[in-house]
Short mmCIF file of C-alpha atoms in Angstrom, two decimals:
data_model
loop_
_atom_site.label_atom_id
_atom_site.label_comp_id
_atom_site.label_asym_id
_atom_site.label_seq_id
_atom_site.Cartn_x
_atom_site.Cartn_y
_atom_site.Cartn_z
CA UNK A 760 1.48 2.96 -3.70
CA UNK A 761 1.98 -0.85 -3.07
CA UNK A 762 2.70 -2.76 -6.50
CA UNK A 763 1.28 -5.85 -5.62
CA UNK A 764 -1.56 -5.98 -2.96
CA UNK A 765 -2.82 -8.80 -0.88
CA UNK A 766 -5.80 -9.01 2.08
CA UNK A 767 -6.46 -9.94 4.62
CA UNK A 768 -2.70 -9.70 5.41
CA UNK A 769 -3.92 -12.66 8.42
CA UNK A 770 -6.28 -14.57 8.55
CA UNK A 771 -6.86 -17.06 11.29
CA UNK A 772 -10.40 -19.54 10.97
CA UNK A 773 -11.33 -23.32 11.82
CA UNK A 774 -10.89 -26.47 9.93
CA UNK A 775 -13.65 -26.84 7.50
CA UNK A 776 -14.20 -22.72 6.75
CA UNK A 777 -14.30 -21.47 3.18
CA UNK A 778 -11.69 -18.37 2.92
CA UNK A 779 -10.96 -15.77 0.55
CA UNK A 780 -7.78 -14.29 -0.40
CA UNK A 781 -7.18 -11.00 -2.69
CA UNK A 782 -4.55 -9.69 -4.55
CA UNK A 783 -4.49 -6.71 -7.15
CA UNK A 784 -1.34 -5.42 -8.95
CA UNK A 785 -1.08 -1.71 -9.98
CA UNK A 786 1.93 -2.37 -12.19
CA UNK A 787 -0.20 -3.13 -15.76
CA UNK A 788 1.17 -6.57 -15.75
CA UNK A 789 -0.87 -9.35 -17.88
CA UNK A 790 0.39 -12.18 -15.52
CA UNK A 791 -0.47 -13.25 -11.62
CA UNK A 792 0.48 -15.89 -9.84
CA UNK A 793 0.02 -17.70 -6.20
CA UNK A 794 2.57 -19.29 -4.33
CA UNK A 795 2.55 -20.99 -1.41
CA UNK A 796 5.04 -20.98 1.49
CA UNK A 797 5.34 -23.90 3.84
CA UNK A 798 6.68 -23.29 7.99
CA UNK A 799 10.21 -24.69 6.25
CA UNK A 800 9.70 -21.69 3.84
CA UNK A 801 9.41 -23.76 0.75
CA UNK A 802 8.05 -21.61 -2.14
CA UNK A 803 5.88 -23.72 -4.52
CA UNK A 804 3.83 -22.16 -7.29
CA UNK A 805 0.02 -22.66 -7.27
CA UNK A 806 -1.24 -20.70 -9.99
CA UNK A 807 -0.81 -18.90 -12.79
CA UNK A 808 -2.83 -16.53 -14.98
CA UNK A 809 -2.28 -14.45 -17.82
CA UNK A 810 -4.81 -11.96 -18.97
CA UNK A 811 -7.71 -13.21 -17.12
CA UNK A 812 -6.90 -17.16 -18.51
CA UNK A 813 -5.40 -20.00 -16.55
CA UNK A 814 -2.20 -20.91 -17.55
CA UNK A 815 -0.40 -22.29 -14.73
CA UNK A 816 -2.15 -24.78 -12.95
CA UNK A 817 0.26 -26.91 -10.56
CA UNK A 818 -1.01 -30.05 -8.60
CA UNK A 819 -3.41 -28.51 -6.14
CA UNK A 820 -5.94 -29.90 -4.06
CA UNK A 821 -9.35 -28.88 -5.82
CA UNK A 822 -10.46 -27.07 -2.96
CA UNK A 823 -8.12 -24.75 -3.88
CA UNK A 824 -9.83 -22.40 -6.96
CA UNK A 825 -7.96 -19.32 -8.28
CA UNK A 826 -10.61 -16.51 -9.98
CA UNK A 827 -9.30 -13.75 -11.95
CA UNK A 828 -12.03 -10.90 -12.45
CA UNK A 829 -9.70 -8.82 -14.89
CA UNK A 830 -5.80 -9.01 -15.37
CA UNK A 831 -5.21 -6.70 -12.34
CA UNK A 832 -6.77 -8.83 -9.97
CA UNK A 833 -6.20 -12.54 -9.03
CA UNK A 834 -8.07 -14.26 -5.63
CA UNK A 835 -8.03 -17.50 -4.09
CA UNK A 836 -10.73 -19.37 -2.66
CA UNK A 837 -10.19 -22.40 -0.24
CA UNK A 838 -12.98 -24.39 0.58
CA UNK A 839 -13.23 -26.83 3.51
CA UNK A 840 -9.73 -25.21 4.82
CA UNK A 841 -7.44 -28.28 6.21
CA UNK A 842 -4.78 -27.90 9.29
CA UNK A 843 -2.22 -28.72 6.13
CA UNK A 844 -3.56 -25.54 4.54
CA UNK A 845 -1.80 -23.31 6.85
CA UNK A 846 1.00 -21.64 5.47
CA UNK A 847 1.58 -18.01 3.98
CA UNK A 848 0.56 -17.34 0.60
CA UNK A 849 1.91 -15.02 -1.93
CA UNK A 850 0.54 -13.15 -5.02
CA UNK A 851 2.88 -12.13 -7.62
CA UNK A 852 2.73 -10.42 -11.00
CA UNK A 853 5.18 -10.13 -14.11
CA UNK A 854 4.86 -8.95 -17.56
CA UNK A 855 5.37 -9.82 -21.12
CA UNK A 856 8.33 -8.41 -22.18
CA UNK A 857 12.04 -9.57 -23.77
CA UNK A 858 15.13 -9.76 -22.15
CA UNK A 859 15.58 -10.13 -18.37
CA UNK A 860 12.67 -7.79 -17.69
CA UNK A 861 10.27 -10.04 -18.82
CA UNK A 862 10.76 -12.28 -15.89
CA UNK A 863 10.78 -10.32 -13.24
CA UNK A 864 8.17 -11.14 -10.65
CA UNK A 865 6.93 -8.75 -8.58
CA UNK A 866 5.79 -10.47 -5.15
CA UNK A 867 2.78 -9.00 -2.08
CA UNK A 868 3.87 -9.37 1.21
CA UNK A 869 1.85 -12.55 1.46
CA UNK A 870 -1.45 -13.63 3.52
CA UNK A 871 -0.69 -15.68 6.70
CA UNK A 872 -3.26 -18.22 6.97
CA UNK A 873 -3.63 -20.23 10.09
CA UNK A 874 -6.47 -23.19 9.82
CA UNK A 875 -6.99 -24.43 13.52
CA UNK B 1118 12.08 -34.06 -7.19
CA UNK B 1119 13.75 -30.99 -5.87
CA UNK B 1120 14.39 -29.51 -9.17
CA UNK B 1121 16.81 -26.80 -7.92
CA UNK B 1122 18.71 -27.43 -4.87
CA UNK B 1123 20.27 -24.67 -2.51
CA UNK B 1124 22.75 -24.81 0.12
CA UNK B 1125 23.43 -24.30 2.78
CA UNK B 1126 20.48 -24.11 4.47
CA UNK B 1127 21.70 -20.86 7.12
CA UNK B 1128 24.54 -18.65 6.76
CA UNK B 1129 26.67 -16.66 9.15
CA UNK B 1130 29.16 -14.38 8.13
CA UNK B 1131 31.05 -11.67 10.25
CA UNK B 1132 30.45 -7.55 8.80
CA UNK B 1133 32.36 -7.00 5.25
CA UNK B 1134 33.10 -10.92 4.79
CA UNK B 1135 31.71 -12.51 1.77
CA UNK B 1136 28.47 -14.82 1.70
CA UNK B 1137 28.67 -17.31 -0.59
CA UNK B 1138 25.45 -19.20 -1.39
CA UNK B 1139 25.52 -21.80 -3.92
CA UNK B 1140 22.39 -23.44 -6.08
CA UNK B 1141 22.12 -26.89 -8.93
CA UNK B 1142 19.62 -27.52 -10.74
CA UNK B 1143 18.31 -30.66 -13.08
CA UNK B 1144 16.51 -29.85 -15.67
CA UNK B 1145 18.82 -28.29 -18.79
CA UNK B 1146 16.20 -26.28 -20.58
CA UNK B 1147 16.07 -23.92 -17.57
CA UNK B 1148 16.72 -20.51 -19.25
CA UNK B 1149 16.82 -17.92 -16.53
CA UNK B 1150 18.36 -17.78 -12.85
CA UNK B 1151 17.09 -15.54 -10.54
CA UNK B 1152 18.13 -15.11 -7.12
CA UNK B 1153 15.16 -13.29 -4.27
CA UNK B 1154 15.65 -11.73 -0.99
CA UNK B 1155 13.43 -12.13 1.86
CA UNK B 1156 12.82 -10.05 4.74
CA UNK B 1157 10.85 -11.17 7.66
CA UNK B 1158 7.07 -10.27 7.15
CA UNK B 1159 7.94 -9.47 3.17
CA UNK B 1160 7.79 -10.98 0.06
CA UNK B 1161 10.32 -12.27 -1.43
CA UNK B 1162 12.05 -9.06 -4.12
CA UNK B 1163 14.17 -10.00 -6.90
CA UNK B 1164 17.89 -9.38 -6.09
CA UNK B 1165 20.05 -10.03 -9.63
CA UNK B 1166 19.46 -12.85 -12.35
CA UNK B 1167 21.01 -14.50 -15.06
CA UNK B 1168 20.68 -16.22 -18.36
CA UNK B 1169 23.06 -19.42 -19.35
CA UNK B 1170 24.91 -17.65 -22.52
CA UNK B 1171 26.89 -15.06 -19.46
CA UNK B 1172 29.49 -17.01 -16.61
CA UNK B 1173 28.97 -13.70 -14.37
CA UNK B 1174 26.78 -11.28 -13.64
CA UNK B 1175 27.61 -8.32 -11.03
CA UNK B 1176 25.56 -5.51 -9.74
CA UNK B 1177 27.05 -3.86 -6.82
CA UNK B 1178 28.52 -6.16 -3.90
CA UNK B 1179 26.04 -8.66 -5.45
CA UNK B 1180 27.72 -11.52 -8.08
CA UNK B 1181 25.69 -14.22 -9.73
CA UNK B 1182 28.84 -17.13 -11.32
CA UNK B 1183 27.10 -19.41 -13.68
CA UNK B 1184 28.48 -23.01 -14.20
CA UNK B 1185 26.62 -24.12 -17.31
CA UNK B 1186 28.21 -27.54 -17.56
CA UNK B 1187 28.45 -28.24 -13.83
CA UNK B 1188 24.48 -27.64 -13.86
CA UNK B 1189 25.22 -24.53 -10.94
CA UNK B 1190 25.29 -21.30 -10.12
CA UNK B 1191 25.95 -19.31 -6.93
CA UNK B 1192 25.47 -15.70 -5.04
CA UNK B 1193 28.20 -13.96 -3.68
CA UNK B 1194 27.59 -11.19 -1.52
CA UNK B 1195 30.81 -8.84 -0.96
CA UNK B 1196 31.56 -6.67 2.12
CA UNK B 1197 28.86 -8.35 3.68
CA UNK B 1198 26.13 -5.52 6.02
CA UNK B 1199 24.01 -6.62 9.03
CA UNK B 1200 21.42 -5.19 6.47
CA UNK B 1201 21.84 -8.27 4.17
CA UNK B 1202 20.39 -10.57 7.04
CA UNK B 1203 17.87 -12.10 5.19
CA UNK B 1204 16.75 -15.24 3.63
CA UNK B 1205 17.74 -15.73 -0.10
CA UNK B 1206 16.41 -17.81 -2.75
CA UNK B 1207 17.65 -19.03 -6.01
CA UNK B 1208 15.09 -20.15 -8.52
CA UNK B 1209 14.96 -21.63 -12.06
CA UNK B 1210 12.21 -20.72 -15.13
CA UNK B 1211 12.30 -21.83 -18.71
CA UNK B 1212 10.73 -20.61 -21.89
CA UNK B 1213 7.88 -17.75 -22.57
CA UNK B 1214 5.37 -16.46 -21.55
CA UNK B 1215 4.14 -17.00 -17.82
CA UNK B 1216 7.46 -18.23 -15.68
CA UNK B 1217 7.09 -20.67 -13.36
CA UNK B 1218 9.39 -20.69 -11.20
CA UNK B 1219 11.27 -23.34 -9.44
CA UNK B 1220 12.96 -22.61 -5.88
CA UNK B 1221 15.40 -23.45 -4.09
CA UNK B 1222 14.70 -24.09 -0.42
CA UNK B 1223 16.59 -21.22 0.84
CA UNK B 1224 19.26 -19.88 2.87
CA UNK B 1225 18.95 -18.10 6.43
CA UNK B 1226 21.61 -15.46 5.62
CA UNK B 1227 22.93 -13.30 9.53
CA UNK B 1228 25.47 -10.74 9.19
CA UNK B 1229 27.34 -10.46 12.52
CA UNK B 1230 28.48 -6.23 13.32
#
């Protein structure tokens, strides 16, 4: 069973598309999280949430909107996708917790996303 | 602002050497220092971390040293394997709760056999 889940795994569409990303954790964990990784692969979070409630909200374009149906599930919608959008973007999850634990995130294998 | 800064940017290192991979960071309230390892086509998997209060942490071939007053803190990776060709990030988080974490830019690590 994969931990942490993301589709499509690609996902290839034209400048000015609205696109959908998914992630769902199986671990129980109260927090998700989006990063994004640039060609140079940069890591930068996006977004964070923590049982269902935005927590984490980095400087993002506003086309960028994270939804999070229930704590195991986190998507991300980009609307009016830009050639700068392209880049591959990961879902993560962690838990509350003390002690090292608690900070472990647990990262999908990320969505390649390819705005031409 | 590059909050945590790696180097060097790629790595090679001949079978059983040692990698050495060194981070700094700015900001002192940074409480927790993980290091990730990438494979091509994965995400990135937490490899060891560390909190300030220790100078070392080991598990297996891999060693986290902490520098608290010299703001650093680097990977070592002993008897180096062609399976430890990866890239390798060190990151930063401080305080409760959800943990944002700040990366470094990353290092291309190859393991020549």
């Amino acid at each position: 069973d994969t931990a942490v889940s993301q589709t499509p795994k690609y996902l290839v569409t034209q400048m000015g598309n609205d696109k959908s990303i998914k992630c769902e954790q199986n671990l129980g964990h109260d927090t998700m999280y989006w990063y994004k990784q640039d060609s140079k692969k940069f890591l930068k979070i996006m977004f964070s949430y923590n049982n269902k409630e935005l927590i984490i909200n980095e400087t993002v374009p506003n086309r960028f909107s994270p939804k999070s149906p229930d704590k195991a599930h986190l998507n991300l919608h980009i609307n009016s996708l830009e050639l700068g959008d392209s880049a591959v973007y990961f879902c993560a999850s962690s838990r509350e917790g003390t002690g090292l634990t608690k900070n472990i995130q647990y990262f999908g294998a990320g969505t390649r996303l390819s705005v031409l | 602002q590059q909050q945590v800064k790696q180097s060097p940017q790629s790595l090679i290192v001949q079978k059983g050497g040692i990698s050495i991979i060194n981070c700094a960071y700015e900001n002192t309230a940074f409480d927790y220092f993980p290091w990730y390892q990438q494979f091509p086509g994965k995400g990135p998997a937490l490899l060891i971390a560390i909190r300030p209060d220790v100078s070392e942490k080991k598990e297996g071939r891999f060693t986290i040293s902490f520098n608290k007053s010299a703001k650093q803190f680097s990977l070592h990776i002993m008897d180096s394997q062609p399976g430890d060709s990866a890239t390798y990030f060190c990151a930063a988080s401080r305080g409760r709760g959800a943990q944002k974490l700040v990366f470094g830019q990353g290092t291309r690590l190859t393991i020549n056999p």
